[in-house]
Amino acid sequence: MKTIIIFGSPGAGKGTQAKLLAKKYNFIHLSSGDLLREEVSSGTILGKKIKKYQDEGILVPNELLTELIEVNVKNNLNSSGLIFDGYPRSIEQANILNNILSKNNLELTTALTLNIEEEEALKRLLLRGKTSGRSDDNEKVIKKRFQVYYKETKPILNYYQEKNKLINISGKNSVETVQKEIITKLNLL
Ligand code: B4P
């Protein structure tokens, strides 16, 4: 079974590309953002707690998220692949994911990162904000999400680079071009 992580700043196209790959190769798409938003929309006490963090653009604490990830890995052990989108987002989460994978006799196949300039990503997210109804797609919160990305998430790219697991992809091109580059570099053809 393949296990793939997709990294990228907010608006880099992680969710977009993860969905396309999942559809094409019948992989399971595990988006931490979507899993958290589902919990929010179900109106539970946990969901109410999560919403506060998402609305501010800061990371949801691990104690509210780890179980969601672990359960979804366990429930999909018979699939041909798992794509982690938006997880891990900190060194601590990278270690948690390692543990979850090894407990389930899995090993990370590869991690890829979509590179894009902040200005371009901001434009995309503001455009999405017009129709998404997402309370975090506004300029103030997007800027905060970028700060969190640079401080918490970007440093973990080195961790995967050192393990020779990281592939760099240009995220600034069209959705189709980015997808082709991913497929070629992942040797999925
Ligand atoms: P996410 O849901 O992961 O939000 P995101 O970083 O903006 O990524 P998303 O996948 O939605 O967007 P994409 O770049 O694909 O996280 C939201 C919040 O949840 C976080 O701030 C945090 O609070 C919480 N959270 C999530 N994971 C967490 C974790 N692990 N730990 C703690 N907290 C966590 O697409 C953006 C837009 O660009 C779309 O409109 C798309 O259509 C467009 N687009 C994509 N590719 C394009 C292209 N090539 N050309 C033009 N437009 C493109």
CSV table of C-alpha atoms and ligand atoms in Angstrom, one decimal:
chain,number,residue,atom,x,y,z
A,1,MET,CA,0.0,0.0,0.0
A,2,LYS,CA,1.3,3.4,-0.9
A,3,THR,CA,1.4,6.2,1.7
A,4,ILE,CA,1.9,9.7,0.4
A,5,ILE,CA,2.1,13.1,2.1
A,6,ILE,CA,1.2,16.3,0.2
A,7,PHE,CA,2.8,19.4,1.7
A,8,GLY,CA,2.3,23.0,0.6
A,9,SER,CA,1.5,26.4,2.0
A,10,PRO,CA,-2.2,27.5,2.3
A,11,GLY,CA,-3.5,27.8,-1.3
A,12,ALA,CA,-0.7,25.8,-2.8
A,13,GLY,CA,-3.1,23.2,-4.2
A,14,LYS,CA,-2.7,20.3,-1.7
A,15,GLY,CA,-6.4,19.5,-1.4
A,16,THR,CA,-7.0,20.0,-5.1
A,17,GLN,CA,-4.2,17.6,-6.1
A,18,ALA,CA,-4.8,15.1,-3.4
A,19,LYS,CA,-8.4,14.7,-4.5
A,20,LEU,CA,-7.4,14.2,-8.2
A,21,LEU,CA,-4.8,11.6,-7.3
A,22,ALA,CA,-7.2,9.8,-5.0
A,23,LYS,CA,-9.8,9.6,-7.8
A,24,LYS,CA,-7.3,8.5,-10.4
A,25,TYR,CA,-5.6,5.7,-8.4
A,26,ASN,CA,-8.4,4.8,-6.0
A,27,PHE,CA,-6.4,6.0,-3.0
A,28,ILE,CA,-8.0,7.3,0.2
A,29,HIS,CA,-7.8,11.0,0.6
A,30,LEU,CA,-7.2,11.9,4.3
A,31,SER,CA,-7.5,15.7,4.6
A,32,SER,CA,-7.0,16.9,8.2
A,33,GLY,CA,-8.7,20.2,7.3
A,34,ASP,CA,-11.8,18.3,5.9
A,35,LEU,CA,-11.9,15.9,8.8
A,36,LEU,CA,-11.8,18.8,11.2
A,37,ARG,CA,-14.5,20.7,9.3
A,38,GLU,CA,-16.8,17.7,9.3
A,39,GLU,CA,-16.5,17.5,13.1
A,40,VAL,CA,-17.3,21.3,13.2
A,41,SER,CA,-20.4,20.9,11.0
A,42,SER,CA,-21.7,18.0,13.1
A,43,GLY,CA,-22.0,20.5,15.9
A,44,THR,CA,-20.4,18.4,18.7
A,45,ILE,CA,-18.6,19.9,21.7
A,46,LEU,CA,-15.3,18.8,20.0
A,47,GLY,CA,-16.4,20.6,16.8
A,48,LYS,CA,-17.1,23.8,18.7
A,49,LYS,CA,-13.6,23.7,20.2
A,50,ILE,CA,-12.0,23.0,16.8
A,51,LYS,CA,-13.8,25.9,15.1
A,52,LYS,CA,-12.2,28.4,17.3
A,53,TYR,CA,-8.7,27.4,16.1
A,54,GLN,CA,-9.7,27.1,12.4
A,55,ASP,CA,-11.3,30.6,12.6
A,56,GLU,CA,-8.1,32.0,13.8
A,57,GLY,CA,-5.9,30.2,11.3
A,58,ILE,CA,-3.9,28.4,14.0
A,59,LEU,CA,-3.1,24.7,14.5
A,60,VAL,CA,-5.7,22.7,16.2
A,61,PRO,CA,-4.1,21.0,19.3
A,62,ASN,CA,-3.0,17.4,18.7
A,63,GLU,CA,-5.3,16.0,21.4
A,64,LEU,CA,-8.3,17.1,19.3
A,65,LEU,CA,-6.9,15.6,16.1
A,66,THR,CA,-4.6,12.6,16.5
A,67,GLU,CA,-7.5,10.2,17.1
A,68,LEU,CA,-9.3,11.3,14.0
A,69,ILE,CA,-6.2,10.6,11.9
A,70,GLU,CA,-5.5,7.3,13.6
A,71,VAL,CA,-9.0,6.0,13.2
A,72,ASN,CA,-9.1,6.9,9.6
A,73,VAL,CA,-5.8,5.1,8.9
A,74,LYS,CA,-7.0,2.0,10.7
A,75,ASN,CA,-10.3,2.0,8.8
A,76,ASN,CA,-8.5,2.1,5.4
A,77,LEU,CA,-5.8,-0.5,5.8
A,78,ASN,CA,-7.2,-2.5,2.9
A,79,SER,CA,-7.0,0.4,0.4
A,80,SER,CA,-4.3,0.7,-2.3
A,81,GLY,CA,-3.0,3.9,-0.9
A,82,LEU,CA,-3.4,6.7,1.6
A,83,ILE,CA,-2.8,10.4,0.8
A,84,PHE,CA,-2.2,12.6,3.7
A,85,ASP,CA,-3.3,16.2,2.9
A,86,GLY,CA,-2.5,18.9,5.5
A,87,TYR,CA,-1.1,16.3,8.0
A,88,PRO,CA,1.5,16.4,9.5
A,89,ARG,CA,1.9,20.2,10.0
A,90,SER,CA,4.5,20.2,12.8
A,91,ILE,CA,7.5,18.2,14.0
A,92,GLU,CA,5.4,16.7,16.7
A,93,GLN,CA,2.7,15.6,14.2
A,94,ALA,CA,5.5,14.1,12.0
A,95,ASN,CA,6.5,11.9,14.9
A,96,ILE,CA,2.9,11.0,15.7
A,97,LEU,CA,2.4,10.0,12.1
A,98,ASN,CA,5.5,7.8,12.1
A,99,ASN,CA,4.2,6.0,15.1
A,100,ILE,CA,0.7,5.5,13.6
A,101,LEU,CA,2.3,4.2,10.4
A,102,SER,CA,4.7,1.8,12.2
A,103,LYS,CA,1.9,0.5,14.5
A,104,ASN,CA,0.0,-0.5,11.4
A,105,ASN,CA,3.1,-2.0,9.6
A,106,LEU,CA,3.2,0.8,7.1
A,107,GLU,CA,6.1,2.9,5.8
A,108,LEU,CA,6.0,6.3,4.2
A,109,THR,CA,6.3,5.9,0.4
A,110,THR,CA,7.0,9.5,-0.4
A,111,ALA,CA,6.3,13.1,0.5
A,112,LEU,CA,5.8,15.9,-2.0
A,113,THR,CA,5.7,19.6,-1.6
A,114,LEU,CA,3.9,22.1,-3.9
A,115,ASN,CA,5.9,25.3,-4.1
A,116,ILE,CA,4.1,28.6,-4.8
A,117,GLU,CA,4.7,32.3,-4.0
A,118,GLU,CA,2.6,33.7,-1.2
A,119,GLU,CA,1.1,36.4,-3.4
A,120,GLU,CA,-0.3,33.9,-5.9
A,121,ALA,CA,-1.6,31.6,-3.1
A,122,LEU,CA,-3.3,34.6,-1.4
A,123,LYS,CA,-5.1,35.4,-4.7
A,124,ARG,CA,-6.4,31.8,-5.0
A,125,LEU,CA,-7.7,31.7,-1.5
A,126,LEU,CA,-9.4,35.1,-1.7
A,127,LEU,CA,-11.1,33.9,-4.9
A,128,ARG,CA,-12.2,30.7,-3.1
A,129,GLY,CA,-13.4,32.7,-0.2
A,130,LYS,CA,-16.1,34.3,-2.4
A,131,THR,CA,-17.9,31.0,-2.7
A,132,SER,CA,-16.5,28.6,-0.2
A,133,GLY,CA,-18.2,29.9,2.9
A,134,ARG,CA,-15.0,29.0,4.8
A,135,SER,CA,-14.6,31.4,7.7
A,136,ASP,CA,-10.8,31.2,7.4
A,137,ASP,CA,-10.7,32.3,3.7
A,138,ASN,CA,-10.3,36.0,4.4
A,139,GLU,CA,-7.2,38.1,4.2
A,140,LYS,CA,-6.5,38.5,7.9
A,141,VAL,CA,-6.8,34.8,8.7
A,142,ILE,CA,-5.0,33.7,5.5
A,143,LYS,CA,-2.0,35.9,6.6
A,144,LYS,CA,-2.0,34.1,10.0
A,145,ARG,CA,-2.2,30.7,8.2
A,146,PHE,CA,0.9,31.7,6.3
A,147,GLN,CA,2.8,32.7,9.5
A,148,VAL,CA,1.9,29.3,11.0
A,149,TYR,CA,3.0,27.5,7.9
A,150,TYR,CA,6.5,29.2,7.9
A,151,LYS,CA,7.0,28.7,11.6
A,152,GLU,CA,5.5,25.2,12.2
A,153,THR,CA,5.2,23.3,9.0
A,154,LYS,CA,8.0,24.4,6.6
A,155,PRO,CA,10.8,23.2,9.0
A,156,ILE,CA,9.5,19.6,8.8
A,157,LEU,CA,10.3,19.5,5.1
A,158,ASN,CA,14.0,19.1,6.0
A,159,TYR,CA,13.1,16.1,8.1
A,160,TYR,CA,11.7,14.3,5.0
A,161,GLN,CA,14.5,15.7,2.8
A,162,GLU,CA,17.1,14.1,5.0
A,163,LYS,CA,15.3,10.8,4.7
A,164,ASN,CA,15.4,11.2,0.9
A,165,LYS,CA,11.6,11.1,0.9
A,166,LEU,CA,10.8,14.6,-0.4
A,167,ILE,CA,9.9,15.5,-4.0
A,168,ASN,CA,9.6,19.2,-5.0
A,169,ILE,CA,6.8,20.2,-7.4
A,170,SER,CA,6.0,23.6,-8.8
A,171,GLY,CA,2.5,24.5,-7.6
A,172,LYS,CA,2.1,27.7,-9.7
A,173,ASN,CA,1.0,26.1,-13.0
A,174,SER,CA,-2.5,25.0,-14.0
A,175,VAL,CA,-4.1,22.2,-12.0
A,176,GLU,CA,-3.6,19.8,-15.0
A,177,THR,CA,0.1,20.7,-15.4
A,178,VAL,CA,0.8,20.3,-11.7
A,179,GLN,CA,-1.0,16.9,-11.7
A,180,LYS,CA,1.1,15.7,-14.7
A,181,GLU,CA,4.3,16.7,-12.9
A,182,ILE,CA,3.2,14.9,-9.7
A,183,ILE,CA,2.3,11.7,-11.6
A,184,THR,CA,5.6,11.7,-13.5
A,185,LYS,CA,7.7,12.3,-10.4
A,186,LEU,CA,5.9,9.8,-8.3
A,187,ASN,CA,6.3,7.2,-11.0
A,188,LEU,CA,2.6,6.4,-10.9
A,189,LEU,CA,2.2,6.0,-14.6
B,1,B4P,P1,-6.7,23.1,5.3
B,1,B4P,O1,-8.1,22.7,5.1
B,1,B4P,O2,-5.6,22.1,5.2
B,1,B4P,O3,-6.5,24.4,4.4
B,1,B4P,P2,-5.4,24.9,3.3
B,1,B4P,O4,-4.0,24.8,3.9
B,1,B4P,O5,-5.9,26.2,2.8
B,1,B4P,O6,-5.5,23.9,2.1
B,1,B4P,P3,-6.6,23.5,1.0
B,1,B4P,O7,-6.3,22.1,0.8
B,1,B4P,O8,-7.9,23.8,1.5
B,1,B4P,O9,-6.4,24.4,-0.2
B,1,B4P,P4,-5.7,24.2,-1.7
B,1,B4P,O10,-4.3,24.6,-1.4
B,1,B4P,O11,-5.9,22.9,-2.2
B,1,B4P,O12,-6.5,23.8,6.8
B,1,B4P,C1,-7.5,24.7,7.4
B,1,B4P,C2,-7.3,24.8,8.9
B,1,B4P,O13,-7.5,23.5,9.6
B,1,B4P,C3,-5.9,25.2,9.4
B,1,B4P,O14,-5.7,26.6,9.4
B,1,B4P,C4,-5.9,24.6,10.9
B,1,B4P,O15,-6.6,25.5,11.7
B,1,B4P,C5,-6.7,23.3,10.7
B,1,B4P,N1,-5.8,22.2,10.4
B,1,B4P,C6,-5.8,21.5,9.3
B,1,B4P,N2,-4.8,20.5,9.4
B,1,B4P,C7,-4.3,20.6,10.6
B,1,B4P,C8,-3.3,19.9,11.3
B,1,B4P,N3,-2.6,18.8,10.7
B,1,B4P,N4,-3.0,20.2,12.6
B,1,B4P,C9,-3.6,21.2,13.2
B,1,B4P,N5,-4.6,22.0,12.6
B,1,B4P,C10,-4.9,21.6,11.3
B,1,B4P,O16,-6.5,25.1,-2.7
B,1,B4P,C11,-6.7,26.5,-2.5
B,1,B4P,C12,-7.4,27.1,-3.7
B,1,B4P,O17,-6.6,27.2,-4.8
B,1,B4P,C13,-8.7,26.4,-4.1
B,1,B4P,O18,-9.7,27.3,-4.4
B,1,B4P,C14,-8.2,25.7,-5.4
B,1,B4P,O19,-9.3,25.6,-6.4
B,1,B4P,C15,-7.2,26.7,-6.0
B,1,B4P,N6,-6.2,26.0,-6.8
B,1,B4P,C16,-5.5,24.9,-6.4
B,1,B4P,N7,-4.6,24.6,-7.4
B,1,B4P,C17,-4.7,25.6,-8.3
B,1,B4P,C18,-4.0,25.9,-9.5
B,1,B4P,N8,-3.0,25.0,-10.0
B,1,B4P,N9,-4.3,27.0,-10.2
B,1,B4P,C19,-5.2,27.8,-9.8
B,1,B4P,N10,-5.9,27.6,-8.7
B,1,B4P,C20,-5.7,26.5,-7.9
